[in-house]
Coordinates of C-alpha atoms and ligand atoms in Angstrom, one line a residue:
X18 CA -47.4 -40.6 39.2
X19 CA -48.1 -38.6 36.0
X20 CA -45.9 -40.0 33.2
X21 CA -45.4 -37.4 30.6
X22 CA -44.5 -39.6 28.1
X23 CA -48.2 -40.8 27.9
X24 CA -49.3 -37.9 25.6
X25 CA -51.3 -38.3 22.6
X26 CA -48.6 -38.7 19.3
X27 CA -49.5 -35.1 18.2
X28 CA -51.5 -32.5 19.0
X29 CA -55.2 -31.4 18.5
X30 CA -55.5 -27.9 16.6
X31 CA -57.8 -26.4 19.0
X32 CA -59.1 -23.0 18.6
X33 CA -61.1 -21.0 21.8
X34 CA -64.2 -19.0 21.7
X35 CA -64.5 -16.5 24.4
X36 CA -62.1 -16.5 27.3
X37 CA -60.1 -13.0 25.7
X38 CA -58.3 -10.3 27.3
X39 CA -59.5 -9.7 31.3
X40 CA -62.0 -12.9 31.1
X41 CA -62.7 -14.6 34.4
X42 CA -61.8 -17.9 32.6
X43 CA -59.6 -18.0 29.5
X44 CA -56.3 -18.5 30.8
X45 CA -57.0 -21.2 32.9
X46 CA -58.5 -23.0 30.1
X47 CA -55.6 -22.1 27.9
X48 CA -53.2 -23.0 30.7
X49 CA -54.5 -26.3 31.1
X50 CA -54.9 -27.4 27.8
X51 CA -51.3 -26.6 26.6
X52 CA -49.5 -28.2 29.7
X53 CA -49.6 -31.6 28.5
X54 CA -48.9 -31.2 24.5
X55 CA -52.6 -33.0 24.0
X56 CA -53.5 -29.3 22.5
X57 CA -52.2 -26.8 20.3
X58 CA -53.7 -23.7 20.2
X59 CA -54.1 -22.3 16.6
X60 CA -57.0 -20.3 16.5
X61 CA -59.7 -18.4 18.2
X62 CA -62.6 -16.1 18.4
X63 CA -61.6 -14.6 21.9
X64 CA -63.9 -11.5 22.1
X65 CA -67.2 -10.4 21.5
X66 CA -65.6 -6.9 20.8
X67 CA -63.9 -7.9 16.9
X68 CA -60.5 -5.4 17.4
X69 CA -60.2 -7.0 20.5
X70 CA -60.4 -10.0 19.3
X71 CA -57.9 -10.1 16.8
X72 CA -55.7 -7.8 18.8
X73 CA -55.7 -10.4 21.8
X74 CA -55.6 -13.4 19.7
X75 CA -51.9 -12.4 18.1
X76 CA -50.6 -11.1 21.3
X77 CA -51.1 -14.2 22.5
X78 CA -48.9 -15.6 19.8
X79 CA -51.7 -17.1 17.2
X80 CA -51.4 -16.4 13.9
X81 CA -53.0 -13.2 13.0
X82 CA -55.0 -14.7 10.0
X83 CA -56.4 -17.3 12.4
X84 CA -57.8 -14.5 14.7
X85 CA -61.2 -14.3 14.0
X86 CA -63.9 -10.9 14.7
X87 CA -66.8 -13.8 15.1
X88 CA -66.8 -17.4 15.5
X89 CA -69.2 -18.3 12.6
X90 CA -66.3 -17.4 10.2
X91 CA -63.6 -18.8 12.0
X92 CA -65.9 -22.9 11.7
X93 CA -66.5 -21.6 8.0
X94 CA -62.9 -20.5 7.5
X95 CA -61.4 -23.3 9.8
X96 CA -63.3 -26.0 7.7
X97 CA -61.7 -25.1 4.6
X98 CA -58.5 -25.7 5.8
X99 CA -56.4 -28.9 5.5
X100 CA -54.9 -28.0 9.4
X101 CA -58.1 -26.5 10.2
X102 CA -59.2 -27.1 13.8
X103 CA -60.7 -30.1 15.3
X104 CA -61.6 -28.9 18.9
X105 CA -63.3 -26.0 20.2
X106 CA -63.2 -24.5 23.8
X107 CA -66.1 -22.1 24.9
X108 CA -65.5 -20.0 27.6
X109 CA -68.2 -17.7 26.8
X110 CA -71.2 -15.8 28.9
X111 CA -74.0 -18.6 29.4
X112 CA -76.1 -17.5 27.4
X113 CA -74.1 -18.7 23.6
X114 CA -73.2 -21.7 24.7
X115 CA -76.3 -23.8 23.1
X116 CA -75.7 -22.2 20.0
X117 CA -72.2 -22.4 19.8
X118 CA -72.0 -25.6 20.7
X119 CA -74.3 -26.9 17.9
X120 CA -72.6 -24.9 15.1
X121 CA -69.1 -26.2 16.3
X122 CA -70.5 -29.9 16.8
X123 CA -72.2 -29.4 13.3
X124 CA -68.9 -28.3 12.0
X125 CA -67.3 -31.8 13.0
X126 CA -65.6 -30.2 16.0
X127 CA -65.1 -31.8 19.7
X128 CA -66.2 -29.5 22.3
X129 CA -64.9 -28.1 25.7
X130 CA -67.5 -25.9 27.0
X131 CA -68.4 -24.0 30.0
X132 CA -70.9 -24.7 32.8
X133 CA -73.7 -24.8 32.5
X134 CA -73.8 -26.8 28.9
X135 CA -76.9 -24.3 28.2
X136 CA -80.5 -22.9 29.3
X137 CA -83.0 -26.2 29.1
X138 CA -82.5 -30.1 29.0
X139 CA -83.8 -30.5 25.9
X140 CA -81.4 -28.2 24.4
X141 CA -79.0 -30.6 25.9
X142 CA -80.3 -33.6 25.1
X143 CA -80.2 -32.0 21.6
X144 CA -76.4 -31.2 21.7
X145 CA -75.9 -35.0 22.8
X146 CA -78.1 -36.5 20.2
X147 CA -75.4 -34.4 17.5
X148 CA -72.5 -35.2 19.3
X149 CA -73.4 -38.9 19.2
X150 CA -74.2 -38.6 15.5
X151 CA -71.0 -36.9 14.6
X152 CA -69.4 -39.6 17.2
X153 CA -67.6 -36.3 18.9
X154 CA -66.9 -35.6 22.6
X155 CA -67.7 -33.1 24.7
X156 CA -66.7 -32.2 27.8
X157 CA -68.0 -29.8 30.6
X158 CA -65.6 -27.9 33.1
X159 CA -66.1 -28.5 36.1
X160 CA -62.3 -27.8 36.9
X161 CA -62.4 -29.3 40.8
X162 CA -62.4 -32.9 39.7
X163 CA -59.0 -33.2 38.7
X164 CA -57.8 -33.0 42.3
X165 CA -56.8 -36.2 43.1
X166 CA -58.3 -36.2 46.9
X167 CA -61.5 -36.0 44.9
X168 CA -60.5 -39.3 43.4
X169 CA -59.2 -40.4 46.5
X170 CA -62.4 -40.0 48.3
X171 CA -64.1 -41.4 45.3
X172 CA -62.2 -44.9 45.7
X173 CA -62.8 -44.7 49.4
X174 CA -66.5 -44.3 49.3
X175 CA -66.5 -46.9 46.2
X176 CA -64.3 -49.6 48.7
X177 CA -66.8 -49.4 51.3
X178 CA -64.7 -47.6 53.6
X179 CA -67.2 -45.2 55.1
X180 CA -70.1 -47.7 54.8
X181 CA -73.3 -47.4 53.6
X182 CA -73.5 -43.7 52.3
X183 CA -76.0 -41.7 54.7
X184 CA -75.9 -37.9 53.5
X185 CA -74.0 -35.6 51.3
X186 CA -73.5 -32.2 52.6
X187 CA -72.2 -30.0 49.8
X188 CA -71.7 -26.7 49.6
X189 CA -70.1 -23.7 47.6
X190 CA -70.7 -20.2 49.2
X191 CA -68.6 -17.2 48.8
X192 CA -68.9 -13.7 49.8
X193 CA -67.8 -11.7 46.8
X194 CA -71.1 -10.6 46.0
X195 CA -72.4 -9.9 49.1
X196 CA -73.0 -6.1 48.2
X197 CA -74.6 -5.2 44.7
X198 CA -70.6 -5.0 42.7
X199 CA -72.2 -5.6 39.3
X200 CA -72.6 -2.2 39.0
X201 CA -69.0 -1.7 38.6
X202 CA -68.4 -5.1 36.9
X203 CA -69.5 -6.3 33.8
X204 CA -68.4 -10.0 34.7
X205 CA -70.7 -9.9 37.5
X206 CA -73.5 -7.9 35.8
X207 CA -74.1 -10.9 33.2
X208 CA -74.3 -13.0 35.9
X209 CA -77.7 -11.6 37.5
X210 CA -79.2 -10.9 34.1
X211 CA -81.8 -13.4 33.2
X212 CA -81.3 -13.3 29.4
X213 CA -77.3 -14.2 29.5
X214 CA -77.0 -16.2 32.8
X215 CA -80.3 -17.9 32.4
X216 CA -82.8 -18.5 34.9
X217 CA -80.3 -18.8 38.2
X218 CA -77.8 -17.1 39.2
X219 CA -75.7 -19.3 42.0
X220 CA -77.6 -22.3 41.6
X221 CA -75.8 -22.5 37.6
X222 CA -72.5 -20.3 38.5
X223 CA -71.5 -22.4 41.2
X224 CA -74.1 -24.5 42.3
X225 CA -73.7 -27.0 39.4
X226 CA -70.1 -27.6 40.8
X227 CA -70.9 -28.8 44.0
X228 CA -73.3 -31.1 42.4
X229 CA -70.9 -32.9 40.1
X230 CA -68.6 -32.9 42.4
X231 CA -71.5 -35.2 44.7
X232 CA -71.9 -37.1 41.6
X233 CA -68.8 -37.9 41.0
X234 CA -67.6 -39.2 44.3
X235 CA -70.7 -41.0 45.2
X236 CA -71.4 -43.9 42.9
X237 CA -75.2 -43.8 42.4
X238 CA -75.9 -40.3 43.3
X239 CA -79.6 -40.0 41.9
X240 CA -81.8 -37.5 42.9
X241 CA -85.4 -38.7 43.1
X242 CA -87.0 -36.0 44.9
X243 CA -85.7 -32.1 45.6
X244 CA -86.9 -28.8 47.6
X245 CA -85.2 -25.5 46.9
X246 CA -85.2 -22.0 48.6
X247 CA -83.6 -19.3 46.6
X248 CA -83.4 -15.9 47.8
X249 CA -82.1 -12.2 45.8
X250 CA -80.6 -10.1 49.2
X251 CA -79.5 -8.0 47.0
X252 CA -82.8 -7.2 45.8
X253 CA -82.0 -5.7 42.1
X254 CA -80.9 -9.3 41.1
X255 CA -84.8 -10.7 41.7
X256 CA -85.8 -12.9 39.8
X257 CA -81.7 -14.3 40.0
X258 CA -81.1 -15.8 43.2
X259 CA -77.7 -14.5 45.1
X260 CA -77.9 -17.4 47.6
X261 CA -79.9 -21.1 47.4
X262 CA -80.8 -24.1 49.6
X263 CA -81.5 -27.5 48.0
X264 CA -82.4 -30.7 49.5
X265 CA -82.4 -33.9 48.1
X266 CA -83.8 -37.4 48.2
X267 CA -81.8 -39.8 46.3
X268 CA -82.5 -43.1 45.0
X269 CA -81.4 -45.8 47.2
X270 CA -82.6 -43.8 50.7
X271 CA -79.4 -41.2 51.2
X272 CA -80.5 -38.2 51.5
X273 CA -78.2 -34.6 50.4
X274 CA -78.3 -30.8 50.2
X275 CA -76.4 -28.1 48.8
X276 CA -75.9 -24.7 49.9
X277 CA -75.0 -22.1 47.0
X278 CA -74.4 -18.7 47.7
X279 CA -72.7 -15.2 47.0
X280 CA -73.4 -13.4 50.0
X281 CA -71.6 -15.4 52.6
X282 CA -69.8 -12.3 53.6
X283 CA -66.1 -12.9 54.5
X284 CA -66.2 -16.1 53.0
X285 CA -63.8 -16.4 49.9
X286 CA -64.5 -19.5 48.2
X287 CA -66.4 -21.9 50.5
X288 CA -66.6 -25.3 48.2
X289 CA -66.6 -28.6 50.3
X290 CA -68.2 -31.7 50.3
X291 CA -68.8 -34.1 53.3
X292 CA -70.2 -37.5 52.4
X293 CA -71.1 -39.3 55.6
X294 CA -71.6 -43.0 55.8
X295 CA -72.6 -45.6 58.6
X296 CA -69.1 -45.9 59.7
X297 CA -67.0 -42.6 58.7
X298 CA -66.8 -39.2 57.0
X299 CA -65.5 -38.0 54.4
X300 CA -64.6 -34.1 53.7
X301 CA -62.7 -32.0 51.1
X302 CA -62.6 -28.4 50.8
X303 CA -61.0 -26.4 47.8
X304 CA -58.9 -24.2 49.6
X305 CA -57.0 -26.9 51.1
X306 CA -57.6 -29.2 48.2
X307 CA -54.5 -31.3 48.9
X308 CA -56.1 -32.7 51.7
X309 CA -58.6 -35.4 52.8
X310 CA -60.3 -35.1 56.1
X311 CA -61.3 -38.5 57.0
X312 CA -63.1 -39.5 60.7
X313 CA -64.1 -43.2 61.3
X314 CA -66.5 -43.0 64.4
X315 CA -64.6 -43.6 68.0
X316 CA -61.5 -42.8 66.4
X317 CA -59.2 -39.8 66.1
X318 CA -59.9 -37.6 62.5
X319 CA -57.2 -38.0 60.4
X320 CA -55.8 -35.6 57.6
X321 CA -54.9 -37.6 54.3
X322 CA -52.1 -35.8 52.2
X323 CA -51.9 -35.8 48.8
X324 CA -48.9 -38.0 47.5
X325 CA -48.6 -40.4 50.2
X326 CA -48.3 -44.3 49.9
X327 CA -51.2 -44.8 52.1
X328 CA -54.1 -43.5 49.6
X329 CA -55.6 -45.8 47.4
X330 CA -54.0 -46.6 43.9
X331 CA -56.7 -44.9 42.3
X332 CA -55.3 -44.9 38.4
X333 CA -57.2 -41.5 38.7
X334 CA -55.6 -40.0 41.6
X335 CA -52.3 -41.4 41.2
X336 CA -51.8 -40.6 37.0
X337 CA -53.4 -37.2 38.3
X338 CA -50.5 -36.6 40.8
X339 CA -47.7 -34.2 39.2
X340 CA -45.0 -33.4 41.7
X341 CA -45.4 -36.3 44.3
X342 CA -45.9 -35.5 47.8
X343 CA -44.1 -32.2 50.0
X344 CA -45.6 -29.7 47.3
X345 CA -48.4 -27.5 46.6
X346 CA -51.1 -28.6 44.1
X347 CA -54.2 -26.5 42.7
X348 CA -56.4 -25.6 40.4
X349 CA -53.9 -25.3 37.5
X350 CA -53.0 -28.8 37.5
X351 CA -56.5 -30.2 38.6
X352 CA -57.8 -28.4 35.1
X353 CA -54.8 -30.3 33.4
X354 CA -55.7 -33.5 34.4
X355 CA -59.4 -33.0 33.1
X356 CA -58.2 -31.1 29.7
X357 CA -55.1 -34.3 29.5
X358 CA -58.1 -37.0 29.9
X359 CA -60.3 -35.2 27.5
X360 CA -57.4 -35.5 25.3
X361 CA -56.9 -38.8 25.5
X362 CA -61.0 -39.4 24.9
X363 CA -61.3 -37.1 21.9
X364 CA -57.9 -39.8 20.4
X365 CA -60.0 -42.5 21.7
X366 CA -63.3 -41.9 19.6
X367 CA -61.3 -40.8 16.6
X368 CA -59.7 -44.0 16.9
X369 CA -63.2 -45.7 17.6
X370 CA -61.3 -47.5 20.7
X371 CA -64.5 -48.0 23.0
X372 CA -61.9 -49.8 25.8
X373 CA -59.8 -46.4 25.9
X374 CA -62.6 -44.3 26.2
X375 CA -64.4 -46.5 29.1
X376 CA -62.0 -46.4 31.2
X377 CA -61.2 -42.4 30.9
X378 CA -62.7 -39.9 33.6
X379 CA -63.8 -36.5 33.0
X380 CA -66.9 -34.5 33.1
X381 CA -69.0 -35.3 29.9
X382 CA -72.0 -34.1 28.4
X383 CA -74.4 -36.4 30.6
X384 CA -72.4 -34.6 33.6
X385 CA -74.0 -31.2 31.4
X386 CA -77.1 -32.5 31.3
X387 CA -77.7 -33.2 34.8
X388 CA -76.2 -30.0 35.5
X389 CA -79.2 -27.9 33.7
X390 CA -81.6 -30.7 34.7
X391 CA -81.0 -30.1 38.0
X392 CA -81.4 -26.2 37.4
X393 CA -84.6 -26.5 35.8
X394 CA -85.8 -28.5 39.0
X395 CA -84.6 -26.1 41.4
X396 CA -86.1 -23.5 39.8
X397 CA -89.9 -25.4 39.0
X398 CA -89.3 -25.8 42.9
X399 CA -88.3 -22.6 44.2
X400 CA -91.0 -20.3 42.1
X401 CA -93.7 -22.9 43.3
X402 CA -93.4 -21.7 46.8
X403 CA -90.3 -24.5 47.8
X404 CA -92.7 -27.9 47.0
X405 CA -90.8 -30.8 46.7
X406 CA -90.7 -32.2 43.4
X407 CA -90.0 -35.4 41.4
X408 CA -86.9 -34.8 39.8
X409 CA -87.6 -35.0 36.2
Ligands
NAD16 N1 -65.5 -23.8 35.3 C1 -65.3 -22.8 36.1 O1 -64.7 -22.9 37.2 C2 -65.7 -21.4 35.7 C3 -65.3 -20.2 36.3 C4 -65.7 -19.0 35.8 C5 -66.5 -18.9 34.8 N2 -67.0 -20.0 34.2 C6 -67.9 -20.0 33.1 O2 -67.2 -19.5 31.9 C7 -68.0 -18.7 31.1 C8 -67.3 -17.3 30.9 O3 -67.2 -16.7 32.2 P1 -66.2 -15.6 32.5 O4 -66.3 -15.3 34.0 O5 -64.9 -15.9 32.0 O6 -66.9 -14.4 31.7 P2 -66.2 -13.0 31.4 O7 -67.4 -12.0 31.3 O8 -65.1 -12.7 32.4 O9 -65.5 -13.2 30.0 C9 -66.3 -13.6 28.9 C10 -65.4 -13.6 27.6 O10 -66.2 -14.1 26.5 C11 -66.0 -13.1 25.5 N3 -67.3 -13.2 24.7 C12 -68.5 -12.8 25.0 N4 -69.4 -13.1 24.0 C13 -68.7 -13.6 23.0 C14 -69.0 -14.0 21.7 N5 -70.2 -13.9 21.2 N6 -68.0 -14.4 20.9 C15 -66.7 -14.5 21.3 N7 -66.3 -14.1 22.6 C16 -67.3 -13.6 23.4 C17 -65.8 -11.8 26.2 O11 -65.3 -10.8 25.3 C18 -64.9 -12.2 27.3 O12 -63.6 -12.3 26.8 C19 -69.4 -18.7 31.8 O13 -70.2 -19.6 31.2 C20 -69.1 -19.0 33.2 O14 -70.2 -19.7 33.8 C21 -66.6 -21.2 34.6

């Protein structure tokens, strides 16, 4: 069970960029990251709108002279600072990510940053090449994979326990957008813009989710070849796609696809994953993310519960578990867990402890890079009349 006693000695002085007043994302990130005392939040650039921004920032109880109208001058003025931050979070629209990320890397920061990491692989490759040379961390957040049924099915699949891994059958399709609400809504209306979502719509918003999520339960999940179909029904969004099919050859012979979409009408969040082997299924869904649905062939399907003494000892799911079994978990406390390991891997490369940092589990930046890979194939797919194509 979590042990909150194993917290890092003090600390980081993190500082956000984005995520202000009314964002879609901010106080989740903030929640998370001050649960476990790994962060302390002294700073921050929160809006694009500079009043706003400062205004925000001290309501929110940081100090007003650390409230910043832009985030170039909070690095420059943060830098000259003895207790001047050392880790960024950006929880902006798409398309500053890139950009942000490389000042704030350049500026000797760690980085938390949103999905997707940015517009092209080599962009990210790039932010990977500084991060490496600064010997900093960064970390991408996709928030599902601290639940610890995601770990749970992670050790099952890793143990054997389904068999030899057949298909992967992911999925996140919601209904939200199913009629053209971007009018209205300014969070939506970046989304379908080209130049600050970048080229996809679903496939990056919430496709990229559901792949990671594949990734991370299936050891091995490659993709060698892929097809994808992406369609605008709300016909303003063209070239963005509202809803996408992708299917997927993967190294090794399994095969997978994922369904993204905004306009599965009724439909309010619509995230699972089934991974099917030669002996059992496996399937989590993220409105009952407490539970595992597990069904061995010729035998009744079972409902694992979160907390129990029959899952697996995962050090992931188990560390990850808060309030032991007969209570709700969610979202809040699945972010936790990924912001609490970053935490503990930010401590570990300061401390140039390669054993620590091995053996620590959270979305990284090679999880951002195969994110936009993956985008960039869809797309080079899609706009090609739906070819299959070597995944590059
Ligand atoms: N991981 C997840 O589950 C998840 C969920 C939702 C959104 N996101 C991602 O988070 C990011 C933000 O999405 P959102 O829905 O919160 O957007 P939003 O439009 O609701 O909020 C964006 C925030 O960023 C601020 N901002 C914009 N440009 C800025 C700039 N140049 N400098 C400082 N602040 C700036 C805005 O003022 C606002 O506060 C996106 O990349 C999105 O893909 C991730």
């Amino acid at each position: 069970m979590f042990n909150e006693e194993n917290r890092l000695k003090r600390p980081y002085r993190w500082a956000m960029i984005g995520g202000g007043r009314g964002s879609q994302i901010g106080y989740i990130h903030r929640s998370a990251a001050l649960r476990d005392g790994q962060f302390e939040l002294v700073a921050g650039a929160f809006d694009i709108n500079p009043e706003r921004a400062k205004e925000f920032g001290s309501n929110i109880g940081v100090d007003a002279q650390r409230c910043y109208a832009d985030y170039k001058v909070m690095l420059a003025e943060e830098a000259k600072r003895a207790d001047g931050i050392e880790v960024v979070s950006i929880a902006t629209p798409n398309k500053f990510h890139y950009q942000m990320c490389k000042d704030a890397l350049e500026a000797g920061l760690h980085i938390v940053c949103e999905k997707p990491l940015c517009f092209t692989s080599a962009e990210a490759e790039e932010l990977k090449k500084i991060a490496e040379d600064k010997k900093k961390m960064i970390c991408v957040t996709y928030g599902y994979t601290g639940y610890q049924m995601v770990h749970q099915a992670r050790k099952m699949i890793e143990n054997g326990e389904l068999g030899e891994i057949r298909i992967i059958n992911m999925q996140f399709a919601h209904g939200w957008h199913s009629e053209e609400v971007e009018a209205n809504d300014p969070g939506t209306k970046w989304r379908v813009s080209p130049e600050v979502a970048g080229s996809t719509y679903v496939l990056g918003d919430i496709g990229t989710h559901s792949l990671y999520m594949g990734e991370l339960m299936v050891p091995d999940f490659k993709i060698e070849k892929l097809m994808c179909s992406r369609q605008s029904f709300i016909k303003s969004r063209a070239p963005l796609e509202d809803n996408a099919f992708v299917l997927m050859n993967l190294k090794g012979g399994a095969v997978a696809n994922l369904w993204a979409s905004a306009v599965n009408a009724g439909a309010i969040h619509e995230q699972k994953i089934r991974v099917i082997g030669s002996k059992a299924s496996i399937e989590w869904w993220d409105e009952h993310p407490n539970q595992l649905v597990y069904e061995v062939q010729g035998q009744p399907k079972q409902l694992l519960d979160r907390g129990h003494g029959y899952l697996m000892h995962d050090d992931a799911g188990v560390t990850a578990d808060r309030i032991g079994c007969g209570h709700a978990e969610g979202l809040f406390e699945s972010w936790s867990n990924l912001y609490k390991n970053f935490g503990f891997a930010m401590k570990a490369i300061d401390d140039n402890d390669k054993a620590a940092l091995d053996g620590l589990e959270f979305p990284g930046v090679e999880a951002g890079i195969d994110g936009v890979r993956f985008l960039e194939n869809c797309v080079k797919s899609a706009d090609n009349g739906s070819i299959w194509v070597d995944f590059e």
